[in-house]
Coordinates of N, CA and C in Angstrom, one line a residue:
X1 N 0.8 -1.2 0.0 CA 0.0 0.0 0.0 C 0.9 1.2 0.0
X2 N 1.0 2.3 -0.9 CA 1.3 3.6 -1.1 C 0.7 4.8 -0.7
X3 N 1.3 5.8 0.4 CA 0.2 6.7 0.8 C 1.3 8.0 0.4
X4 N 0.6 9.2 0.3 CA 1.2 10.5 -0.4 C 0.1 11.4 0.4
X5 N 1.2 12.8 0.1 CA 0.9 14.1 1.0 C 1.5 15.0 0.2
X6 N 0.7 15.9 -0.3 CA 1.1 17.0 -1.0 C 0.8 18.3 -0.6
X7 N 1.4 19.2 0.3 CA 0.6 20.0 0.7 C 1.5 21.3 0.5
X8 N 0.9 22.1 -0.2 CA 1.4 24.3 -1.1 C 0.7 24.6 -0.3
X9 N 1.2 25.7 0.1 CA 1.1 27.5 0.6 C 2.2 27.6 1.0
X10 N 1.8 29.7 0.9 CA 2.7 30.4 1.0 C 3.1 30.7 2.4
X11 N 4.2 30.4 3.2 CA 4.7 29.8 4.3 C 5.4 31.4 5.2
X12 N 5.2 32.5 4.3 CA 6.4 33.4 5.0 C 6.0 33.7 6.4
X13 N 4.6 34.0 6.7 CA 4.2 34.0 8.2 C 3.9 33.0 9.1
X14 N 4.0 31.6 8.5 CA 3.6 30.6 8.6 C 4.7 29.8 9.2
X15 N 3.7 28.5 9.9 CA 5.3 27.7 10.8 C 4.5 26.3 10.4
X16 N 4.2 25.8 9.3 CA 3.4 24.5 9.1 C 2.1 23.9 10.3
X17 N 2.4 22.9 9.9 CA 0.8 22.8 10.4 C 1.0 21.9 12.0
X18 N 2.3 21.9 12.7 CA 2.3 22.0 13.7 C 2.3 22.7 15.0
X19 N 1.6 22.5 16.2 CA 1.1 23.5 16.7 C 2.7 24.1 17.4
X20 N 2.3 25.6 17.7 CA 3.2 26.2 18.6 C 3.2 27.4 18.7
X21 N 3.8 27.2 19.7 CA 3.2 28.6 20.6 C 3.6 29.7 19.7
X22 N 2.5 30.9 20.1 CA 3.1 32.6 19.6 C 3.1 32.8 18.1
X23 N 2.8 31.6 17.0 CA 3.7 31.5 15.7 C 1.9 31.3 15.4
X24 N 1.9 31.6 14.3 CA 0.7 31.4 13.4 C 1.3 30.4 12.1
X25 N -0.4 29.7 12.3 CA 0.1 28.1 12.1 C -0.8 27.4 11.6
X26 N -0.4 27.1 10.0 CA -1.9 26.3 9.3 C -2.0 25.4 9.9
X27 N -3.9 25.4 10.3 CA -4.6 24.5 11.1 C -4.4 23.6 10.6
X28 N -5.1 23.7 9.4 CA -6.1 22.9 8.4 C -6.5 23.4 7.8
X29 N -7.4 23.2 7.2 CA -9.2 22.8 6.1 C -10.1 22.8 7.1
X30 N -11.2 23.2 6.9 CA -12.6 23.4 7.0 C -13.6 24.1 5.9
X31 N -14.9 23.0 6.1 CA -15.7 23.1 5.2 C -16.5 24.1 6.4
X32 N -17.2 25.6 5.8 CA -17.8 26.2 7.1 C -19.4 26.8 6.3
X33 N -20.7 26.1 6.4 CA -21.6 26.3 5.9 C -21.7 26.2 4.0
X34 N -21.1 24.7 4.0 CA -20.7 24.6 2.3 C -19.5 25.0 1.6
X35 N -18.8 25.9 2.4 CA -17.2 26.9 2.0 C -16.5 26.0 2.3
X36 N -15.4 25.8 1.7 CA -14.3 25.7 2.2 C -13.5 26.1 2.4
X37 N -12.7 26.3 3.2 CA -12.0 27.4 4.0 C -10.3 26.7 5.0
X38 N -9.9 27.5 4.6 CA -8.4 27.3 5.2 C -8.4 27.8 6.6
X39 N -7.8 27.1 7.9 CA -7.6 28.4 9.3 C -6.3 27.6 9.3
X40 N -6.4 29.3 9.8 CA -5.0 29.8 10.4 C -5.0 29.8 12.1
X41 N -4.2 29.4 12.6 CA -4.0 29.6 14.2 C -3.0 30.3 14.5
X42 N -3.4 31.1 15.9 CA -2.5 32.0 16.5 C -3.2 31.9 18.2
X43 N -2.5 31.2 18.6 CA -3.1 31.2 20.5 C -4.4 30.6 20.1
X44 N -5.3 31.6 20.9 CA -6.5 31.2 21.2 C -7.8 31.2 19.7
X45 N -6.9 32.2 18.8 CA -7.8 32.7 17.8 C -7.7 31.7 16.5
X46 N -8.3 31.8 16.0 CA -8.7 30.8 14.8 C -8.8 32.0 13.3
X47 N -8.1 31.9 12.0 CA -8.9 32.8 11.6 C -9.1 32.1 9.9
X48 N -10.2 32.4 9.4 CA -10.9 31.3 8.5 C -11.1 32.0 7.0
X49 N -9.8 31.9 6.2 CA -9.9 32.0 4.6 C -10.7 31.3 3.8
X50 N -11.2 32.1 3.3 CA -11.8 31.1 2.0 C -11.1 30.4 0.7
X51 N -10.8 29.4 0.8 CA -9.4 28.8 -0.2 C -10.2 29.4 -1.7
X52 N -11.4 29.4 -2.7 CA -11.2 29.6 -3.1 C -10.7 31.2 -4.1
X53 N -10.7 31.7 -2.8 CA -10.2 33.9 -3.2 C -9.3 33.5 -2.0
X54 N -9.0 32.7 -1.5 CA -8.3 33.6 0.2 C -8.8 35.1 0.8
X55 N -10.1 34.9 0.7 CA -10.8 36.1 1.4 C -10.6 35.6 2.7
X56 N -10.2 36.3 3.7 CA -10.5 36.6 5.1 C -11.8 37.0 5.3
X57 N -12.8 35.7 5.8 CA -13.9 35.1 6.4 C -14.2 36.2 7.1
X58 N -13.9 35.3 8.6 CA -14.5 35.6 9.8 C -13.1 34.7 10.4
X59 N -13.2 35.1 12.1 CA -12.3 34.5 13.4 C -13.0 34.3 14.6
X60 N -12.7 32.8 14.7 CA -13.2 33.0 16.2 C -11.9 32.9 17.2
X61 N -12.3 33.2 18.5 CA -11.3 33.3 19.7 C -12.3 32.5 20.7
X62 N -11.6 31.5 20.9 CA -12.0 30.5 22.2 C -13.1 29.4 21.1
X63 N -13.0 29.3 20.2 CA -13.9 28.5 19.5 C -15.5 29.6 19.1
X64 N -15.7 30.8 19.4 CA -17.0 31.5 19.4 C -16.4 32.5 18.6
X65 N -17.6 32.4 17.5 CA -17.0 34.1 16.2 C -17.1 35.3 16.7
X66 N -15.8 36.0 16.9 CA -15.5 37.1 17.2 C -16.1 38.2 16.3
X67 N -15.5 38.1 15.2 CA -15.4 38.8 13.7 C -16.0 38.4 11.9
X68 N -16.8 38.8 12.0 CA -16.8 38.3 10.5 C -17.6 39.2 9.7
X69 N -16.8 39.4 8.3 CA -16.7 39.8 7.3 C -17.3 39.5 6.0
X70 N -19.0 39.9 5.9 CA -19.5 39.6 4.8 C -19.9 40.4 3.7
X71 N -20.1 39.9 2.5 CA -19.1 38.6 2.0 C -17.4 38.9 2.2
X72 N -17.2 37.8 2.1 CA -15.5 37.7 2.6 C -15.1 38.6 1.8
X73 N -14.0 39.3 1.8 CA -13.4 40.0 0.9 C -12.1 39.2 0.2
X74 N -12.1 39.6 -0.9 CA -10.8 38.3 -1.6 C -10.6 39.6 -2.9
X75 N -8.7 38.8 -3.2 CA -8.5 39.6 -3.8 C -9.0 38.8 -5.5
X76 N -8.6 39.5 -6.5 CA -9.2 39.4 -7.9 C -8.1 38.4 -8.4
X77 N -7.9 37.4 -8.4 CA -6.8 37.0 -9.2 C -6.7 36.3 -10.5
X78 N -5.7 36.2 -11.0 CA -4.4 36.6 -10.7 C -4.3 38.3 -10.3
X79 N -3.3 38.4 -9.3 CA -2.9 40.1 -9.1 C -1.7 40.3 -10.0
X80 N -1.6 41.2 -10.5 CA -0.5 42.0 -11.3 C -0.4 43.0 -11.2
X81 N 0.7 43.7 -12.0 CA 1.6 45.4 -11.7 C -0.3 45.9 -12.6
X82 N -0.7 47.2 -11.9 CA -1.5 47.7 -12.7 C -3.4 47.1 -12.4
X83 N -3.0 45.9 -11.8 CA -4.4 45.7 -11.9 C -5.3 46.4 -10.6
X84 N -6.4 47.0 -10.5 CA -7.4 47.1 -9.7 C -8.8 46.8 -9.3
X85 N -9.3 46.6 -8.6 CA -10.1 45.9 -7.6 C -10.9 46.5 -6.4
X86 N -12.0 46.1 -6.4 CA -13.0 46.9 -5.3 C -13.2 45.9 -4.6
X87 N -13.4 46.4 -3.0 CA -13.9 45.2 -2.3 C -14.9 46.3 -1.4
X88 N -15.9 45.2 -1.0 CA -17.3 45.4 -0.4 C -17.6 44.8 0.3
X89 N -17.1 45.1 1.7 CA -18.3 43.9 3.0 C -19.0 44.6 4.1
X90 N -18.9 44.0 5.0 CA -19.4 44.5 6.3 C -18.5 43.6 7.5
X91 N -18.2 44.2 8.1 CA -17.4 43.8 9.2 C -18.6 43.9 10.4
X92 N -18.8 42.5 11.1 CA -20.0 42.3 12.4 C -19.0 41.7 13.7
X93 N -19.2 42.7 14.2 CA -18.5 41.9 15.8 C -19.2 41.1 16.5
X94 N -18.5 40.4 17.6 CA -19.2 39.8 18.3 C -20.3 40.6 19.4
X95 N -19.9 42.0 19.6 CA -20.7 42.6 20.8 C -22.1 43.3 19.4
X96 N -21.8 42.8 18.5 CA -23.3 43.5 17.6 C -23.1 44.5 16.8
X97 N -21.7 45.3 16.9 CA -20.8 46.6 16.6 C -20.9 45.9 15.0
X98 N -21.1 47.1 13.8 CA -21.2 46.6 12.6 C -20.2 48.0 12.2
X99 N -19.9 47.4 10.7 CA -19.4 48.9 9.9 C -19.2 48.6 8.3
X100 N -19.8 49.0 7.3 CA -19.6 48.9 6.1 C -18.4 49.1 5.3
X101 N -17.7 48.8 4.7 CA -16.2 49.2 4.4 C -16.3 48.7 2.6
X102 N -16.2 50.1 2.2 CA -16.0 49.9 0.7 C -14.7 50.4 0.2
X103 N -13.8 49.7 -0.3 CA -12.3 49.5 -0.8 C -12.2 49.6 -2.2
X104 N -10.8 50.3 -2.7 CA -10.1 50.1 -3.7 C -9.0 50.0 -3.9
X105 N -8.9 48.8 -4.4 CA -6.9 48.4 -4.3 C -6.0 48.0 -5.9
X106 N -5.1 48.6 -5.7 CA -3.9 49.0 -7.2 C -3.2 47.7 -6.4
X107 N -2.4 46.9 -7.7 CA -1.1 46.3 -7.8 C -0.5 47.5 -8.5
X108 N 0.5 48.8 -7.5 CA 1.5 49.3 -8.1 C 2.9 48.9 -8.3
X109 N 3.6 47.9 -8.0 CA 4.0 47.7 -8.8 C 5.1 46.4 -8.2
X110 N 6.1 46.0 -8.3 CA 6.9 44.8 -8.1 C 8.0 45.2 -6.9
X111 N 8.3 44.6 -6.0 CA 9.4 44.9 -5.0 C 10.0 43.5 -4.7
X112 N 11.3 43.7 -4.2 CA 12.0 42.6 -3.5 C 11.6 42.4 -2.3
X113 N 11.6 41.3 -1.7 CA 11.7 41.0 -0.6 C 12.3 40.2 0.7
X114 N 13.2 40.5 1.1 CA 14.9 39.8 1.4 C 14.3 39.1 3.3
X115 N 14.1 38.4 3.6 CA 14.0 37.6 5.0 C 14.8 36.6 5.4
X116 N 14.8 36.0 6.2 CA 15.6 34.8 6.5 C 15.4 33.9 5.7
X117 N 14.5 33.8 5.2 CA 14.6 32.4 4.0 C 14.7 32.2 2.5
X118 N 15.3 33.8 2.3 CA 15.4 34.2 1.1 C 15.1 35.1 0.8
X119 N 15.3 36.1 -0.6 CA 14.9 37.1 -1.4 C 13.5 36.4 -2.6
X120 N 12.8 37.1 -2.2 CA 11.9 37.1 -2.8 C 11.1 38.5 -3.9
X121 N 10.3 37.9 -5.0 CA 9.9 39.0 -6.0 C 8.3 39.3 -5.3
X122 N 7.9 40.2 -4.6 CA 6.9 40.2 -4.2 C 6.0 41.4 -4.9
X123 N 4.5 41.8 -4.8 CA 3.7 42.8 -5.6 C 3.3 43.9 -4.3
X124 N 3.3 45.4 -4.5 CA 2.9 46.4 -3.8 C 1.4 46.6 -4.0
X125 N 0.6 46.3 -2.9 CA -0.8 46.2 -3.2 C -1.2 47.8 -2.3
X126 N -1.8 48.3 -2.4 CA -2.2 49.6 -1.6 C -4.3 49.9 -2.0
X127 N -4.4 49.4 -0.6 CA -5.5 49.7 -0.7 C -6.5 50.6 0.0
X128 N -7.1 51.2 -0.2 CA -7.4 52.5 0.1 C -9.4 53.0 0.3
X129 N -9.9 53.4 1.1 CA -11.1 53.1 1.3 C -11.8 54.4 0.0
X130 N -12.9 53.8 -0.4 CA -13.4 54.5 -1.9 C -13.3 56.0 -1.7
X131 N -14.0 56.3 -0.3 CA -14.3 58.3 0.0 C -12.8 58.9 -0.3
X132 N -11.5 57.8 0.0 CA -10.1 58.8 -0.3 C -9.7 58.9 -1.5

């Protein structure tokens, strides 16, 4: 019997998918009301991408949703130098606190990016709420 494990993402804030302290740390997978969705962990908080945009969901802390973000905001992809994008959600707290947030975001343009695990070609995204 042959068993295999193939597992991509982008790792730069990331410590794999073992737990540990202080480091944010792919959970897993979760399917969340039909979605499937990526979390991320950090301590107590959970926070729940949607794999197919990597929109930032919603988060819970202690297992109960703190925060969430509807519809999830995700970027347009592929991103490139020049491309722009609107995003439109609503951000709902847990205490009932709401706030509408309408966005617009440029790829201006290409930068390096040098850390401990290399130099990397990374994109300048700048995103900016519609009224500015």
């Amino acid at each position: 019997m042959r068993a295999g494990l193939k597992i991509a993402y982008d790792g730069r804030d990331f410590h794999g998918f073992a737990r540990q302290p202080d480091v944010r740390t792919v959970e897993g997978e979760e399917t969340v009301d039909g979605v499937a969705h990526y979390v991320v962990k950090s301590g107590v908080r959970r926070t729940y991408y949607v794999k197919a945009t990597l929109g930032w969901h919603f988060e819970k802390v202690y297992d109960i949703v703190a925060i969430r973000r509807t519809p999830p905001p995700a970027y347009d992809w592929p991103v490139r130098v020049g491309k722009s994008w609107q995003l439109s959600y609503r951000r709902e707290e847990r205490d009932g606190r709401a706030q509408d947030f309408y966005r617009r975001c440029t790829a201006l343009d290409e930068t390096t990016l040098s850390v401990p695990a290399g130099t990397f070609l990374t994109l300048h995204v700048v995103c900016r709420d519609r009224a500015n």
